[in-house]
Amino acid sequence: MPETTSASTSASSPEISGVTLLGLGAMGSALAAALLDAGRSVTVWNRTAGRAADLVAGGATAAATVREAVTAHPVVVVCLLDDASVRETLGPVLAELRGRTVLNVTTTTPNESRALARWATEHGIDYLDGAIMAVPAMIGARTGQIFYSGSRTAYDRLLPTLDLWATSEFHGTDAGLAALVDLAMLSGMYQMFAGFFHGAAMAAKSGMSATEFAARQSPFLAAMAHELGGFAKVVDGGDYSVPGQQSLDFSDLSHIVRASQEEGVNPAPIAAVQALIVRQTAAGHGAEGFARIYESVRATPATTTVTSTTTEGA
Ligand code: NDP
């Protein structure tokens, strides 16, 4: 199990003097603004000029080049589009980055983060990876979380600064772990959203608007979320036959799939859940609880098609 520590562990770390921030999109601008609000010295750079005006009015220094930006402070925060843009931006200034700390909060896959960490280490750069569980409006309000992994010394040193943005959580020295947990969280979220859209499409056949459906679905899902803890206990215990659970034989969700088809609504989201159930019932586990479908997803089946639109790290 990876080590996970929250903000309070290193509250005595010395403050850092100033920070460079590369990337002034919606998130990078929010990160920079929160640092300025806390009175930190901030130097910013963005590929397209003109995005720094508000931050400069708030006290930031705008650098004309990446080189000028990264040499301004010992800590460089990178908030760009993806792994490829990070490499494209940092590649030409590797010599200047030697001896500095790079905190990369750009969304990457775990392996992209690991490759970036190796790349940084080879060039004498202290590398910390970050994964943001928040939207820009939450930055500074500390209502979100940011996961970190990679250099523990960098995390400890930067913690008073990191805590200005959100609740900080360190997941281990394997630089890929923050991205892994981040994407695991997002996987659950997007599948919940897809389930909502499927339900809304079914309810629309009754004349109900998506807004009306959301007013019903939202409190129902909030109540159902309490089931997660029970499912988790079954998964962690490894005994899916614990009494008191609804068995897979009780329903393979065919009534929902059929209803969706009858109403002319694409059943793909619920059919995907049904397929996970069917794998387990076919293997003779129909008498076990719903949590059994964890066994259908915990390893990639040989036939799964994986679509990727991102560029893998080198
Ligand atoms: P934006 O699309 O608003 O900004 C993207 C930034 O990346 C811009 O500064 C853009 O510069 C820069 N960029 C893109 N390509 C390149 C390149 N090839 N070289 C240099 N700079 C480049 O995105 P966000 O600020 O919203 O997101 C930034 C990161 O934060 C992403 O990885 C995102 O996944 C992550 N994140 C965002 C969240 C959000 O709610 N917004 C939530 C959690 C994580 P330019 O202005 O020149 O185009």
Coordinates of C-alpha atoms and ligand atoms in Angstrom, one line a residue:
M1 CA 0.0 0.0 0.0
P2 CA 1.4 3.4 -0.9
E3 CA 2.2 5.8 1.9
T4 CA -0.4 8.6 2.1
T5 CA 0.1 11.6 4.3
S6 CA -1.9 14.8 4.5
A7 CA -0.9 18.3 5.1
S8 CA -0.3 18.4 8.8
T9 CA 2.8 16.2 8.8
S10 CA 5.2 18.8 7.7
A11 CA 3.8 22.1 9.0
S12 CA 7.1 23.2 10.2
S13 CA 8.8 23.2 6.8
P14 CA 10.5 26.6 6.0
E15 CA 8.7 28.9 3.5
I16 CA 10.1 29.1 0.0
S17 CA 10.9 32.6 -1.3
G18 CA 9.2 32.6 -4.7
V19 CA 7.8 30.5 -7.4
T20 CA 7.8 30.4 -11.2
L21 CA 4.6 29.3 -12.9
L22 CA 4.6 28.1 -16.5
G23 CA 1.2 28.0 -18.2
L24 CA -1.5 30.6 -17.6
G25 CA -4.6 28.6 -18.7
A26 CA -7.6 28.5 -16.4
M27 CA -5.8 26.4 -13.9
G28 CA -2.4 27.9 -14.0
S29 CA -3.9 31.4 -13.6
A30 CA -5.8 30.2 -10.5
L31 CA -2.7 28.7 -9.0
A32 CA -0.7 31.9 -9.6
A33 CA -3.5 34.1 -8.2
A34 CA -3.7 32.1 -5.0
L35 CA 0.1 32.5 -4.5
L36 CA -0.1 36.2 -5.1
D37 CA -3.1 36.5 -2.7
A38 CA -0.8 35.0 -0.1
G39 CA 1.9 37.5 -0.7
R40 CA 4.3 35.2 -2.6
S41 CA 6.7 36.4 -5.2
V42 CA 5.5 34.9 -8.5
T43 CA 7.1 35.0 -12.0
V44 CA 4.8 33.8 -14.8
W45 CA 5.2 32.7 -18.4
N46 CA 2.7 31.6 -21.0
R47 CA 3.3 30.5 -24.6
T48 CA 0.8 33.0 -25.9
A49 CA 1.5 36.5 -24.7
G50 CA -1.1 38.6 -23.1
R51 CA -2.6 36.2 -20.7
A52 CA -0.5 37.5 -17.7
A53 CA -2.1 41.0 -17.6
D54 CA -4.4 40.4 -14.6
L55 CA -1.7 38.6 -12.7
V56 CA 0.9 41.3 -13.4
A57 CA -1.7 43.8 -12.1
G58 CA -1.9 41.7 -8.9
G59 CA 1.9 41.8 -8.4
A60 CA 3.3 39.0 -10.6
T61 CA 6.3 39.4 -12.8
A62 CA 5.8 38.3 -16.5
A63 CA 8.8 36.6 -18.1
A64 CA 9.3 37.0 -21.8
T65 CA 10.9 33.6 -22.2
V66 CA 10.8 30.2 -20.5
R67 CA 14.6 30.6 -19.7
E68 CA 14.0 33.9 -18.0
A69 CA 11.0 32.4 -16.1
V70 CA 12.8 29.3 -14.8
T71 CA 15.9 31.2 -13.7
A72 CA 13.8 33.6 -11.5
H73 CA 13.1 31.1 -8.7
P74 CA 14.3 27.8 -7.3
V75 CA 10.8 26.3 -7.7
V76 CA 9.1 25.9 -11.1
V77 CA 5.4 25.0 -11.2
V78 CA 4.3 23.6 -14.6
C79 CA 0.6 23.7 -15.5
L80 CA 0.3 23.0 -19.2
L81 CA -2.0 21.0 -21.4
D82 CA -0.4 17.6 -21.4
D83 CA 2.8 15.6 -21.2
A84 CA 4.0 16.6 -24.7
S85 CA 3.6 20.3 -24.0
V86 CA 5.6 19.9 -20.7
R87 CA 8.5 18.2 -22.6
E88 CA 8.4 20.7 -25.4
T89 CA 8.6 23.6 -22.9
L90 CA 11.1 22.2 -20.4
G91 CA 13.4 20.5 -23.0
P92 CA 15.2 23.6 -24.2
V93 CA 15.9 24.8 -20.6
L94 CA 17.1 21.6 -19.0
A95 CA 20.5 23.1 -18.2
E96 CA 18.9 26.0 -16.3
L97 CA 16.6 23.7 -14.4
R98 CA 19.5 21.7 -12.9
G99 CA 19.5 22.1 -9.1
R100 CA 15.9 23.5 -9.1
T101 CA 12.6 21.8 -8.1
V102 CA 10.0 21.2 -10.8
L103 CA 6.4 20.6 -9.6
N104 CA 4.4 19.4 -12.5
V105 CA 0.6 19.6 -12.0
T106 CA -0.2 19.0 -15.6
T107 CA -2.5 16.0 -16.0
T108 CA -0.5 13.0 -17.2
T109 CA -0.9 9.2 -17.0
P110 CA 1.1 7.4 -14.2
N111 CA 3.7 6.2 -16.7
E112 CA 4.1 9.7 -18.2
S113 CA 4.7 11.1 -14.7
R114 CA 7.3 8.3 -14.0
A115 CA 9.1 9.0 -17.3
L116 CA 9.1 12.7 -16.5
A117 CA 10.5 12.0 -13.1
R118 CA 13.3 9.8 -14.5
W119 CA 14.0 12.5 -17.2
A120 CA 14.2 15.2 -14.5
T121 CA 16.4 13.1 -12.1
E122 CA 18.8 12.4 -15.0
H123 CA 19.2 16.1 -15.4
G124 CA 19.7 16.9 -11.7
I125 CA 16.2 18.3 -11.2
D126 CA 14.2 17.5 -8.0
Y127 CA 10.8 16.3 -9.4
L128 CA 7.4 16.4 -7.7
D129 CA 4.3 15.4 -9.5
G130 CA 0.9 16.8 -8.7
A131 CA -2.7 15.8 -9.7
I132 CA -5.4 18.4 -9.1
M133 CA -8.8 17.3 -7.8
A134 CA -10.4 20.7 -8.2
V135 CA -11.7 23.2 -10.7
P136 CA -10.0 26.6 -10.9
A137 CA -12.7 28.3 -8.7
M138 CA -11.8 25.9 -5.8
I139 CA -8.1 26.8 -5.8
G140 CA -7.3 29.0 -2.9
A141 CA -10.6 28.2 -1.2
R142 CA -9.1 24.9 -0.1
T143 CA -12.2 23.0 -1.0
G144 CA -10.4 20.7 -3.4
Q145 CA -7.5 18.3 -3.0
I146 CA -4.2 18.0 -4.8
F147 CA -2.4 14.6 -4.8
Y148 CA 1.4 14.6 -4.9
S149 CA 4.0 11.9 -5.5
G150 CA 7.7 11.8 -6.3
S151 CA 10.3 13.7 -4.3
R152 CA 9.4 13.6 -0.6
T153 CA 11.9 16.3 0.2
A154 CA 10.4 18.6 -2.3
Y155 CA 6.9 17.9 -1.0
D156 CA 8.0 18.6 2.6
R157 CA 9.8 21.8 1.6
L158 CA 6.9 23.1 -0.5
L159 CA 4.0 22.1 1.7
P160 CA 3.2 25.5 3.2
T161 CA 3.0 26.8 -0.4
L162 CA 1.0 23.8 -1.6
D163 CA -1.5 24.2 1.2
L164 CA -2.4 27.6 -0.1
W165 CA -4.1 25.9 -3.1
A166 CA -6.0 22.9 -1.6
T167 CA -5.7 20.1 0.8
S168 CA -2.4 18.4 0.1
E169 CA -1.9 14.6 0.1
F170 CA 1.4 12.8 -0.5
H171 CA 1.0 9.3 -2.1
G172 CA 4.6 8.1 -2.2
T173 CA 7.9 8.4 -3.9
D174 CA 6.8 6.6 -7.1
A175 CA 6.0 9.7 -9.2
G176 CA 3.2 8.0 -11.0
L177 CA 1.0 7.5 -7.9
A178 CA -0.7 10.9 -7.7
A179 CA -1.8 10.6 -11.4
L180 CA -2.9 7.0 -10.8
V181 CA -5.2 8.0 -7.9
D182 CA -6.4 11.1 -9.6
L183 CA -7.4 9.2 -12.8
A184 CA -9.0 6.4 -10.6
M185 CA -11.2 9.1 -9.0
L186 CA -12.1 10.6 -12.3
S187 CA -13.0 7.2 -13.7
G188 CA -15.6 6.8 -11.0
M189 CA -16.9 10.3 -11.6
Y190 CA -17.2 10.0 -15.4
Q191 CA -19.0 6.7 -15.2
M192 CA -21.5 8.2 -12.7
F193 CA -22.1 11.1 -15.1
A194 CA -22.6 8.7 -18.0
G195 CA -25.1 6.8 -15.9
F196 CA -26.9 10.0 -15.2
F197 CA -27.1 10.9 -18.9
H198 CA -28.5 7.4 -19.7
G199 CA -31.1 7.7 -17.0
A200 CA -32.0 11.2 -18.2
A201 CA -32.5 9.9 -21.7
M202 CA -34.8 7.2 -20.4
A203 CA -36.7 9.6 -18.2
A204 CA -37.1 12.0 -21.2
K205 CA -39.3 9.4 -22.8
S206 CA -41.8 10.2 -20.0
G207 CA -41.6 13.9 -20.9
M208 CA -39.3 14.7 -18.0
S209 CA -36.7 17.3 -18.6
A210 CA -33.0 16.6 -17.7
T211 CA -33.3 19.3 -15.1
E212 CA -36.4 17.6 -13.5
F213 CA -34.6 14.3 -13.6
A214 CA -31.4 15.7 -12.0
A215 CA -33.5 17.1 -9.1
R216 CA -34.6 13.5 -8.4
Q217 CA -31.3 11.7 -9.3
S218 CA -28.9 13.9 -7.4
P219 CA -30.3 13.2 -3.9
F220 CA -30.8 9.6 -4.8
L221 CA -27.1 9.2 -5.9
A222 CA -26.0 11.0 -2.8
A223 CA -27.9 8.5 -0.6
M224 CA -26.6 5.6 -2.7
A225 CA -23.0 6.8 -2.3
H226 CA -23.1 5.6 1.3
E227 CA -23.1 2.1 -0.1
L228 CA -19.5 2.5 -1.3
G229 CA -18.1 1.9 2.2
G230 CA -20.0 -1.4 2.5
F231 CA -18.8 -2.6 -1.0
A232 CA -15.3 -1.6 -0.2
K233 CA -15.3 -3.7 3.0
V234 CA -16.4 -6.7 1.0
V235 CA -13.7 -6.1 -1.7
D236 CA -11.0 -5.6 0.9
G237 CA -12.2 -8.6 2.9
G238 CA -12.1 -10.7 -0.3
D239 CA -15.3 -12.7 0.6
Y240 CA -18.1 -11.8 -1.9
S241 CA -20.5 -14.2 -0.2
V242 CA -20.8 -12.2 3.0
P243 CA -24.6 -12.5 4.0
G244 CA -26.9 -9.5 3.6
Q245 CA -25.9 -8.5 0.0
Q246 CA -28.1 -8.6 -3.0
S247 CA -26.9 -11.5 -5.1
L248 CA -25.9 -11.3 -8.8
D249 CA -28.6 -13.9 -9.5
F250 CA -31.2 -11.6 -8.1
S251 CA -30.8 -9.3 -11.1
D252 CA -28.4 -9.2 -14.0
L253 CA -30.0 -5.8 -14.9
S254 CA -31.7 -7.2 -18.0
H255 CA -34.9 -5.4 -17.0
I256 CA -33.1 -2.0 -17.3
V257 CA -31.4 -3.0 -20.5
R258 CA -34.7 -4.2 -22.0
A259 CA -36.6 -1.1 -20.9
S260 CA -33.9 1.1 -22.4
Q261 CA -34.2 -0.8 -25.7
E262 CA -38.0 -0.8 -25.7
E263 CA -37.9 3.0 -25.3
G264 CA -35.4 3.5 -28.1
V265 CA -32.6 4.6 -25.7
N266 CA -29.0 3.4 -26.3
P267 CA -28.4 1.0 -23.4
A268 CA -24.6 1.1 -23.7
P269 CA -23.8 2.4 -20.1
I270 CA -26.0 0.0 -18.3
A271 CA -25.2 -2.9 -20.7
A272 CA -21.5 -2.4 -19.8
V273 CA -22.4 -3.0 -16.1
Q274 CA -24.5 -6.0 -17.1
A275 CA -21.5 -7.4 -19.0
L276 CA -19.4 -7.3 -15.8
I277 CA -22.2 -9.2 -13.9
V278 CA -22.5 -11.8 -16.7
R279 CA -18.8 -12.6 -16.5
Q280 CA -19.2 -13.5 -12.9
T281 CA -22.5 -15.4 -13.1
A282 CA -21.0 -17.4 -16.1
A283 CA -18.1 -18.3 -13.9
G284 CA -20.5 -19.6 -11.2
H285 CA -20.5 -16.7 -8.8
G286 CA -24.2 -15.7 -9.2
A287 CA -25.0 -16.4 -5.6
E288 CA -22.4 -13.8 -4.5
G289 CA -23.0 -10.1 -3.9
F290 CA -22.8 -7.2 -6.4
A291 CA -19.3 -6.3 -5.2
R292 CA -18.2 -9.5 -7.0
I293 CA -18.1 -7.4 -10.3
Y294 CA -14.8 -6.0 -8.9
E295 CA -13.3 -9.2 -10.1
S296 CA -14.5 -8.4 -13.6
V297 CA -12.5 -5.2 -13.7
R298 CA -9.4 -5.7 -11.7
A299 CA -7.4 -7.1 -14.6
T300 CA -7.6 -6.1 -18.2
P301 CA -9.2 -8.9 -20.3
A302 CA -7.2 -9.8 -23.4
T303 CA -10.0 -8.6 -25.7
T304 CA -10.4 -5.0 -24.3
T305 CA -9.8 -2.2 -26.8
V306 CA -8.1 0.8 -25.2
T307 CA -8.4 4.1 -27.0
S308 CA -5.8 6.8 -26.3
T309 CA -5.7 10.3 -27.7
T310 CA -2.7 11.3 -25.6
T311 CA 1.0 11.2 -26.4
E312 CA 2.9 8.8 -24.3
G313 CA 6.0 10.1 -22.4
A314 CA 9.4 9.1 -23.7
Ligands
NDP1 P1 -6.2 25.5 -20.5 O1 -6.6 24.9 -21.8 O2 -7.0 26.6 -19.9 O3 -4.7 26.0 -20.7 C1 -3.7 25.2 -21.3 C2 -2.4 25.9 -21.1 O4 -1.4 25.0 -21.7 C3 -2.3 27.2 -21.7 O5 -1.4 28.0 -20.9 C4 -1.6 26.9 -23.0 O6 -0.9 28.0 -23.5 C5 -0.6 25.9 -22.6 N1 -0.1 25.1 -23.7 C6 -0.8 24.2 -24.4 N2 0.0 23.6 -25.3 C7 1.2 24.1 -25.1 C8 2.5 23.9 -25.7 N3 2.6 23.0 -26.7 N4 3.6 24.6 -25.2 C9 3.4 25.5 -24.2 N5 2.2 25.7 -23.6 C10 1.2 25.0 -24.1 O7 -6.0 24.3 -19.5 P2 -6.1 24.4 -17.9 O8 -5.3 25.5 -17.4 O9 -7.5 24.3 -17.5 O10 -5.4 23.0 -17.5 C11 -4.0 22.9 -17.4 C12 -3.7 21.5 -16.8 O11 -4.4 21.4 -15.5 C13 -4.2 20.4 -17.7 O12 -3.3 19.3 -17.7 C14 -5.5 20.0 -17.0 O13 -5.8 18.6 -17.2 C15 -5.2 20.2 -15.5 N6 -6.4 20.4 -14.7 C16 -7.3 21.3 -15.0 C17 -8.5 21.4 -14.4 C18 -9.6 22.4 -14.7 O14 -10.7 22.3 -14.1 N7 -9.3 23.4 -15.6 C19 -8.8 20.5 -13.2 C20 -7.7 19.6 -12.9 C21 -6.6 19.5 -13.6 P3 -1.6 29.0 -24.6 O15 -2.3 30.1 -23.8 O16 -0.4 29.5 -25.4 O17 -2.5 28.2 -25.5

